[in-house]
Amino acid sequence: MEMKNTMNRNPQSDAPIIKPLDPEEFKRQGYMMVDFLADYIRNVSHYPVLSKVEPGYLKQRLPTSAPCGPEPIESILKDVQDHIIPGLTHWQSPNFYGYFPSSGSIAGFMGEMLSAGLNVVGFNWVSSPSATELESIVMDWLGQVLNLPKSFLFCGDHGGGVVLGTTCEAILCTLVAAREKKLSQVGKENIGKLVVYGSDQTHSALQKAAQIAGIHPANFRVIKTKRSNSFALSPDSLLSTILLDVERGLIPCFLCATVGTTAIATIDPIGPLCNVAKDYGIWVHVDAAYAGSACICPEFRHCIDGVEEVNSFSLNAHKWFLTNLTCCCLWVKDHIALTKSLTVNPQFLRNKASESKRVIDYKDWQIPLSRKFNALKLWLVLRSYGVENIRNFLRNHVQMAKTFEGLVRLDKRFEIVVPPKFSLVCFRIAPSAIIANGLSKGVEACYNGKLVNDEYMVNEVNRKLLDSVNSSGDAFMTHGEVEGAFMIRCAIGGTLTEEHHVIMAWKLVQEHANSLLGL
Amino acid sequence: MEMKNTMNRNPQSDAPIIKPLDPEEFKRQGYMMVDFLADYIRNVSHYPVLSKVEPGYLKQRLPTSAPCGPEPIESILKDVQDHIIPGLTHWQSPNFYGYFPSSGSIAGFMGEMLSAGLNVVGFNWVSSPSATELESIVMDWLGQVLNLPKSFLFCGDHGGGVVLGTTCEAILCTLVAAREKKLSQVGKENIGKLVVYGSDQTHSALQKAAQIAGIHPANFRVIKTKRSNSFALSPDSLLSTILLDVERGLIPCFLCATVGTTAIATIDPIGPLCNVAKDYGIWVHVDAAYAGSACICPEFRHCIDGVEEVNSFSLNAHKWFLTNLTCCCLWVKDHIALTKSLTVNPQFLRNKASESKRVIDYKDWQIPLSRKFNALKLWLVLRSYGVENIRNFLRNHVQMAKTFEGLVRLDKRFEIVVPPKFSLVCFRIAPSAIIANGLSKGVEACYNGKLVNDEYMVNEVNRKLLDSVNSSGDAFMTHGEVEGAFMIRCAIGGTLTEEHHVIMAWKLVQEHANSLLGL
């Protein structure tokens, strides 16, 4: 480190003053980090996907207090390699099949670099006009690619899109908008009567948003879904739930429908649900966090049919759209309803552009005030790859899921628990295989001193299989549950995942099943 | 671009498949971006600080839809230079004195690169143990540097810290915790009776958080401050407001005190306010978004005296602590109160580590579920510069503010509106200078056809001065208001700002005042 470049002098006290943005030092360290990360990408498939560290490991390895003096980047990067990387669960590994993917890309990374380097705050138009304008443009671009109705776009009437952090924020913002819209009709004192609807497959973000927004916990409805209906939310069930609420003097307010649920990627029927909701003035939000990306392919677009009837729609580009964390795209049909509920207008932010009403101030579209230049990475992804390549990239994942599904179906000990959707395959060792192998012997058995039934044992064996696969470090999957059945989820979508990885992952599952079933 | 490196083939359809994480291409583009940003830093002082574009400018320059095919990074970077940069307000310019600074640094940037490159999700411990553990460690480090009582640290009893995005989130999370704590005592049906307290100097984030959390708008108290009290929130005023509320059957719930308010960086007296609040079981949060950073210097630490009595404390490391956007550090004394109100436990996230209760799951400390590896940049900042250098760096800004204040005081046409705190100087052309120059002639005058008084004219002239300075592009400041007086705020703290910039900025103000006052 050349100290002459990295230090100034305080003109009064002559104390040395660091130069934390020296361009030459920026380049030196920047190159070093690029090399470090290129090596990480090159090696990531060799790391155990699920970290093997024990709780508290890092405290043993790092000092108990911040250093008084500076340390060179070389030592810091060495510590990253030696102490941080072993504690990572490698979401960028081609062998990562857990949760839903976080599909990074060079373009997404470049966008993050640019946003971090420019380091502008874009809370309103004037604080960085291009941050606002690019976001509106790119949200219209992506909206068009999704074939969203014009009513959701800025080039339409009152619609438009915004880049938020996560689906939780998208649901919270729209729920608050719905709550305020409803309370403006029925009176603020009735907040305790508002009801929020989802299904037992809806993401927990809805419950959390309802908690934060002050919805009475007794008014949070989790509507049961059924296998006969592919675990989708049934409009009939929604209607009967609403009718009961209305009868009890409650006020239906908000429904979150899902396209691509967390456990099994099922698809709630948007149009029919809206038909029910509209009679009660319910705000309908569609959470398409994972599967929304696939809907840029014409063959999947039908999954969001009916979207023209909803109030708001969101997807996470950081899941399956090559955009690094975090990037949740939210479109609303009536942005005034949204901004009415989220706007505060402090003196220090007043400016002519905002008062002219000719500009968007995204601070009024989100929870926080401050925001980064959010749109860059999505813009870079769309431009660097182009829509057609992204479509083919997603299709390739769907194809790999079909390959995986085919392999599961070939092994009679296993079963596909629900018909796969998009790039998610949910499977388990079939109850028959477990009973046949004597791991469960009748209706009830004694297990660890507990009297348990077959269902419990089947779940327990599958849980063990998942633990065993994940402990190997060679692949990582997570679990889901429908009707009490524990399933292993193989969510394909990693940027580095290729067909041979998926085939290897299946072999790995088989090997661990062999040893578990005593073969 | 070497296509052989950037394309695979779909093994089924033979369609070309992009390789969005090819390590060689990653390096090539990464270097290019590092060079681009190093040039940006080198040139940023030459750009007009406040963007000169007009609303809608970017739509004229970009295509109306996303490209179907890929575009090279070279074209994209050219567009960034030609179309995005002119639309930026340059927060990294040494001549940026608006709002509060967003002080980026190489270390902060490197941390963002690392987080974006690793691209792991850290919602719970198991999803990336080092992301969680490093955050707990670094929050303890910074807490110690601030000399926070042990009760706020993980190494204490029930305390601990978390990295959130912004102060708005910190206030919302703690307000929800306070709300739930209170409602668990008085019953959920009483949400409409909860009262939230702040002063007329409190950041608008409090009002927004109260709106989102479902606090009845009639129960949001904005307590008036007085010049005689340096515009700090007076414990007596707080008490009398509370007493009125209690008399009316309302339930005091939450107080946000501020150390370094937005307009003038005043300091609410934490200890005395807590003395009042504790008798009513009010949760006290301290928002030290800007000035909290300075409190790492022993000579400023007294500004947060009394912090041992509060429930929670936050500062924005992305403001004045060299950590690139966004990084809000929140400490709480009772993390169970926080997590109780923010926890949801969906099936898909259940895991042994969480069930063992030996780990932190940061998802329960924040609004969203997903989160990046937040702690890296703060860790890199603390290590790359060391605590003593950061202290000197902040002191240097405070010193520059004193220089600027001295210059203002030398020009008798100007006045310092409130005694400067930290690195913020609030000034204006004095009413006497405006009246003497015939710009305002008596108690009332006709202005643009409106009958206005002296105060209005004084504000109008100062507003014009600020517009004139900002339009020059040579410096950027913003405004504040106390007791109806419009002030120009010069907030020093840019990473690249040196004394000569500050001296130039003052000369610029004088020149524009000369021409405005007809000299």
mmCIF file of N, CA, C and O in Angstrom, chain B residues 43-52 88-98 404 465-478 490 496-512:
data_model
loop_
_atom_site.group_PDB
_atom_site.id
_atom_site.type_symbol
_atom_site.label_atom_id
_atom_site.label_comp_id
_atom_site.label_asym_id
_atom_site.label_seq_id
_atom_site.Cartn_x
_atom_site.Cartn_y
_atom_site.Cartn_z
ATOM 1 N N ASN B 43 -13.066 12.018 -11.846
ATOM 2 C CA ASN B 43 -13.698 13.143 -12.551
ATOM 3 C C ASN B 43 -14.882 13.753 -11.820
ATOM 4 O O ASN B 43 -15.437 14.748 -12.279
ATOM 5 N N VAL B 44 -15.286 13.151 -10.734
ATOM 6 C CA VAL B 44 -16.589 13.529 -10.172
ATOM 7 C C VAL B 44 -16.655 14.995 -9.762
ATOM 8 O O VAL B 44 -17.717 15.619 -9.819
ATOM 9 N N SER B 45 -15.513 15.576 -9.407
ATOM 10 C CA SER B 45 -15.557 16.982 -8.993
ATOM 11 C C SER B 45 -15.826 17.916 -10.170
ATOM 12 O O SER B 45 -16.167 19.075 -9.983
ATOM 13 N N HIS B 46 -15.672 17.417 -11.394
ATOM 14 C CA HIS B 46 -15.899 18.265 -12.568
ATOM 15 C C HIS B 46 -17.347 18.242 -13.059
ATOM 16 O O HIS B 46 -17.735 19.060 -13.880
ATOM 17 N N TYR B 47 -18.130 17.271 -12.586
ATOM 18 C CA TYR B 47 -19.532 17.210 -13.018
ATOM 19 C C TYR B 47 -20.351 18.246 -12.254
ATOM 20 O O TYR B 47 -20.057 18.525 -11.087
ATOM 21 N N PRO B 48 -21.399 18.788 -12.875
ATOM 22 C CA PRO B 48 -22.324 19.623 -12.103
ATOM 23 C C PRO B 48 -22.886 18.761 -10.959
ATOM 24 O O PRO B 48 -23.340 17.647 -11.219
ATOM 25 N N VAL B 49 -22.819 19.262 -9.734
ATOM 26 C CA VAL B 49 -23.224 18.405 -8.614
ATOM 27 C C VAL B 49 -24.699 18.045 -8.733
ATOM 28 O O VAL B 49 -25.080 16.883 -8.679
ATOM 29 N N LEU B 50 -25.529 19.087 -8.915
ATOM 30 C CA LEU B 50 -26.962 18.841 -9.124
ATOM 31 C C LEU B 50 -27.189 18.624 -10.613
ATOM 32 O O LEU B 50 -26.787 19.450 -11.444
ATOM 33 N N SER B 51 -27.833 17.524 -10.929
ATOM 34 C CA SER B 51 -28.078 17.213 -12.336
ATOM 35 C C SER B 51 -28.861 18.340 -13.009
ATOM 36 O O SER B 51 -29.742 18.945 -12.410
ATOM 37 N N LYS B 52 -28.555 18.574 -14.269
ATOM 38 C CA LYS B 52 -29.226 19.646 -15.006
ATOM 39 C C LYS B 52 -30.312 19.123 -15.944
ATOM 40 O O LYS B 52 -30.857 19.877 -16.748
ATOM 41 N N LEU B 88 -27.344 12.161 -12.948
ATOM 42 C CA LEU B 88 -27.039 11.927 -11.533
ATOM 43 C C LEU B 88 -26.875 13.251 -10.792
ATOM 44 O O LEU B 88 -26.342 14.220 -11.341
ATOM 45 N N THR B 89 -27.303 13.267 -9.557
ATOM 46 C CA THR B 89 -26.857 14.285 -8.621
ATOM 47 C C THR B 89 -25.719 13.600 -7.870
ATOM 48 O O THR B 89 -25.908 12.533 -7.285
ATOM 49 N N HIS B 90 -24.531 14.188 -7.932
ATOM 50 C CA HIS B 90 -23.320 13.458 -7.557
ATOM 51 C C HIS B 90 -23.035 13.526 -6.058
ATOM 52 O O HIS B 90 -22.341 14.413 -5.584
ATOM 53 N N TRP B 91 -23.579 12.552 -5.361
ATOM 54 C CA TRP B 91 -23.406 12.488 -3.907
ATOM 55 C C TRP B 91 -21.951 12.271 -3.519
ATOM 56 O O TRP B 91 -21.568 12.567 -2.391
ATOM 57 N N GLN B 92 -21.139 11.729 -4.423
ATOM 58 C CA GLN B 92 -19.719 11.507 -4.107
ATOM 59 C C GLN B 92 -18.848 12.716 -4.485
ATOM 60 O O GLN B 92 -17.636 12.695 -4.271
ATOM 61 N N SER B 93 -19.453 13.743 -5.055
ATOM 62 C CA SER B 93 -18.662 14.932 -5.387
ATOM 63 C C SER B 93 -18.149 15.592 -4.115
ATOM 64 O O SER B 93 -18.864 15.657 -3.117
ATOM 65 N N PRO B 94 -16.920 16.102 -4.159
ATOM 66 C CA PRO B 94 -16.427 16.836 -2.979
ATOM 67 C C PRO B 94 -17.236 18.106 -2.732
ATOM 68 O O PRO B 94 -17.146 18.690 -1.655
ATOM 69 N N ASN B 95 -18.025 18.507 -3.736
ATOM 70 C CA ASN B 95 -18.810 19.733 -3.618
ATOM 71 C C ASN B 95 -20.265 19.475 -3.246
ATOM 72 O O ASN B 95 -21.113 20.345 -3.396
ATOM 73 N N PHE B 96 -20.539 18.274 -2.779
ATOM 74 C CA PHE B 96 -21.896 17.908 -2.355
ATOM 75 C C PHE B 96 -22.033 18.192 -0.867
ATOM 76 O O PHE B 96 -21.342 17.595 -0.039
ATOM 77 N N TYR B 97 -22.949 19.123 -0.531
ATOM 78 C CA TYR B 97 -23.178 19.454 0.880
ATOM 79 C C TYR B 97 -24.663 19.336 1.233
ATOM 80 O O TYR B 97 -25.125 19.939 2.201
ATOM 81 N N GLY B 98 -25.418 18.612 0.421
ATOM 82 C CA GLY B 98 -26.868 18.522 0.613
ATOM 83 C C GLY B 98 -27.246 17.490 1.660
ATOM 84 O O GLY B 98 -26.429 16.649 2.050
ATOM 85 N N PHE B 404 -15.835 26.798 7.711
ATOM 86 C CA PHE B 404 -16.957 27.369 6.948
ATOM 87 C C PHE B 404 -17.742 28.347 7.822
ATOM 88 O O PHE B 404 -18.063 29.466 7.403
ATOM 89 N N LEU B 465 -31.166 32.368 -3.392
ATOM 90 C CA LEU B 465 -29.719 32.197 -3.270
ATOM 91 C C LEU B 465 -29.355 30.716 -3.388
ATOM 92 O O LEU B 465 -28.436 30.345 -4.133
ATOM 93 N N LEU B 466 -30.105 29.880 -2.677
ATOM 94 C CA LEU B 466 -29.813 28.438 -2.732
ATOM 95 C C LEU B 466 -30.003 27.901 -4.147
ATOM 96 O O LEU B 466 -29.148 27.169 -4.665
ATOM 97 N N ASP B 467 -31.102 28.279 -4.786
ATOM 98 C CA ASP B 467 -31.349 27.829 -6.164
ATOM 99 C C ASP B 467 -30.219 28.275 -7.082
ATOM 100 O O ASP B 467 -29.782 27.529 -7.957
ATOM 101 N N SER B 468 -29.786 29.492 -6.876
ATOM 102 C CA SER B 468 -28.756 30.067 -7.735
ATOM 103 C C SER B 468 -27.433 29.311 -7.562
ATOM 104 O O SER B 468 -26.768 28.938 -8.542
ATOM 105 N N VAL B 469 -27.066 29.051 -6.312
ATOM 106 C CA VAL B 469 -25.848 28.279 -6.030
ATOM 107 C C VAL B 469 -25.953 26.888 -6.656
ATOM 108 O O VAL B 469 -25.044 26.425 -7.354
ATOM 109 N N ASN B 470 -27.081 26.231 -6.431
ATOM 110 C CA ASN B 470 -27.231 24.861 -6.923
ATOM 111 C C ASN B 470 -27.267 24.808 -8.450
ATOM 112 O O ASN B 470 -26.757 23.860 -9.048
ATOM 113 N N SER B 471 -27.889 25.803 -9.057
ATOM 114 C CA SER B 471 -27.968 25.816 -10.528
ATOM 115 C C SER B 471 -26.597 25.959 -11.159
ATOM 116 O O SER B 471 -26.402 25.558 -12.307
ATOM 117 N N SER B 472 -25.665 26.552 -10.437
ATOM 118 C CA SER B 472 -24.318 26.712 -10.997
ATOM 119 C C SER B 472 -23.659 25.360 -11.242
ATOM 120 O O SER B 472 -22.783 25.226 -12.071
ATOM 121 N N GLY B 473 -24.079 24.358 -10.473
ATOM 122 C CA GLY B 473 -23.459 23.045 -10.592
ATOM 123 C C GLY B 473 -22.142 22.938 -9.849
ATOM 124 O O GLY B 473 -21.555 21.855 -9.753
ATOM 125 N N ASP B 474 -21.670 24.035 -9.271
ATOM 126 C CA ASP B 474 -20.358 24.011 -8.621
ATOM 127 C C ASP B 474 -20.399 23.564 -7.166
ATOM 128 O O ASP B 474 -19.353 23.262 -6.572
ATOM 129 N N ALA B 475 -21.580 23.580 -6.586
ATOM 130 C CA ALA B 475 -21.766 23.029 -5.241
ATOM 131 C C ALA B 475 -23.249 22.735 -5.087
ATOM 132 O O ALA B 475 -24.074 23.255 -5.861
ATOM 133 N N PHE B 476 -23.566 21.895 -4.130
ATOM 134 C CA PHE B 476 -24.974 21.565 -3.888
ATOM 135 C C PHE B 476 -25.230 21.568 -2.398
ATOM 136 O O PHE B 476 -24.545 20.891 -1.631
ATOM 137 N N MET B 477 -26.191 22.393 -1.986
ATOM 138 C CA MET B 477 -26.623 22.407 -0.586
ATOM 139 C C MET B 477 -28.128 22.252 -0.571
ATOM 140 O O MET B 477 -28.781 22.395 -1.602
ATOM 141 N N THR B 478 -28.700 21.942 0.579
ATOM 142 C CA THR B 478 -30.160 21.873 0.666
ATOM 143 C C THR B 478 -30.629 22.780 1.798
ATOM 144 O O THR B 478 -29.819 23.482 2.402
ATOM 145 N N CYS B 490 -25.275 23.570 5.046
ATOM 146 C CA CYS B 490 -24.038 23.075 4.446
ATOM 147 C C CYS B 490 -23.580 21.887 5.285
ATOM 148 O O CYS B 490 -23.046 22.056 6.387
ATOM 149 N N LEU B 496 -14.558 12.882 -0.372
ATOM 150 C CA LEU B 496 -13.546 13.580 -1.164
ATOM 151 C C LEU B 496 -13.418 15.055 -0.786
ATOM 152 O O LEU B 496 -12.565 15.761 -1.338
ATOM 153 N N THR B 497 -14.255 15.527 0.124
ATOM 154 C CA THR B 497 -14.247 16.952 0.462
ATOM 155 C C THR B 497 -12.994 17.312 1.266
ATOM 156 O O THR B 497 -12.695 16.666 2.272
ATOM 157 N N GLU B 498 -12.285 18.340 0.787
ATOM 158 C CA GLU B 498 -11.124 18.847 1.530
ATOM 159 C C GLU B 498 -11.353 20.328 1.830
ATOM 160 O O GLU B 498 -12.288 20.934 1.307
ATOM 161 N N GLU B 499 -10.484 20.884 2.649
ATOM 162 C CA GLU B 499 -10.722 22.260 3.098
ATOM 163 C C GLU B 499 -10.869 23.235 1.936
ATOM 164 O O GLU B 499 -11.718 24.131 1.964
ATOM 165 N N HIS B 500 -10.058 23.062 0.901
ATOM 166 C CA HIS B 500 -10.148 24.015 -0.211
ATOM 167 C C HIS B 500 -11.509 23.978 -0.903
ATOM 168 O O HIS B 500 -11.990 24.986 -1.413
ATOM 169 N N HIS B 501 -12.155 22.803 -0.894
ATOM 170 C CA HIS B 501 -13.501 22.732 -1.476
ATOM 171 C C HIS B 501 -14.470 23.591 -0.673
ATOM 172 O O HIS B 501 -15.329 24.281 -1.226
ATOM 173 N N VAL B 502 -14.335 23.500 0.650
ATOM 174 C CA VAL B 502 -15.251 24.210 1.531
ATOM 175 C C VAL B 502 -15.054 25.728 1.374
ATOM 176 O O VAL B 502 -16.023 26.490 1.338
ATOM 177 N N ILE B 503 -13.814 26.134 1.241
ATOM 178 C CA ILE B 503 -13.524 27.557 1.066
ATOM 179 C C ILE B 503 -14.097 28.048 -0.273
ATOM 180 O O ILE B 503 -14.718 29.103 -0.365
ATOM 181 N N MET B 504 -13.931 27.223 -1.305
ATOM 182 C CA MET B 504 -14.505 27.546 -2.618
ATOM 183 C C MET B 504 -16.028 27.631 -2.552
ATOM 184 O O MET B 504 -16.645 28.496 -3.185
ATOM 185 N N ALA B 505 -16.615 26.716 -1.807
ATOM 186 C CA ALA B 505 -18.083 26.697 -1.694
ATOM 187 C C ALA B 505 -18.572 28.004 -1.085
ATOM 188 O O ALA B 505 -19.562 28.592 -1.522
ATOM 189 N N TRP B 506 -17.845 28.483 -0.076
ATOM 190 C CA TRP B 506 -18.252 29.742 0.551
ATOM 191 C C TRP B 506 -18.108 30.928 -0.416
ATOM 192 O O TRP B 506 -18.989 31.771 -0.512
ATOM 193 N N LYS B 507 -17.007 30.927 -1.169
ATOM 194 C CA LYS B 507 -16.821 31.985 -2.170
ATOM 195 C C LYS B 507 -17.971 31.972 -3.176
ATOM 196 O O LYS B 507 -18.464 33.019 -3.597
ATOM 197 N N LEU B 508 -18.383 30.771 -3.548
ATOM 198 C CA LEU B 508 -19.489 30.609 -4.490
ATOM 199 C C LEU B 508 -20.767 31.213 -3.912
ATOM 200 O O LEU B 508 -21.493 31.951 -4.601
ATOM 201 N N VAL B 509 -21.040 30.929 -2.652
ATOM 202 C CA VAL B 509 -22.226 31.482 -1.993
ATOM 203 C C VAL B 509 -22.150 33.006 -2.012
ATOM 204 O O VAL B 509 -23.119 33.696 -2.353
ATOM 205 N N GLN B 510 -20.985 33.538 -1.690
ATOM 206 C CA GLN B 510 -20.820 34.995 -1.665
ATOM 207 C C GLN B 510 -21.062 35.627 -3.042
ATOM 208 O O GLN B 510 -21.753 36.626 -3.176
ATOM 209 N N GLU B 511 -20.483 34.997 -4.073
ATOM 210 C CA GLU B 511 -20.661 35.516 -5.437
ATOM 211 C C GLU B 511 -22.130 35.567 -5.831
ATOM 212 O O GLU B 511 -22.599 36.558 -6.387
ATOM 213 N N HIS B 512 -22.840 34.477 -5.515
ATOM 214 C CA HIS B 512 -24.255 34.434 -5.884
ATOM 215 C C HIS B 512 -25.057 35.412 -5.037
ATOM 216 O O HIS B 512 -26.031 35.993 -5.520
#
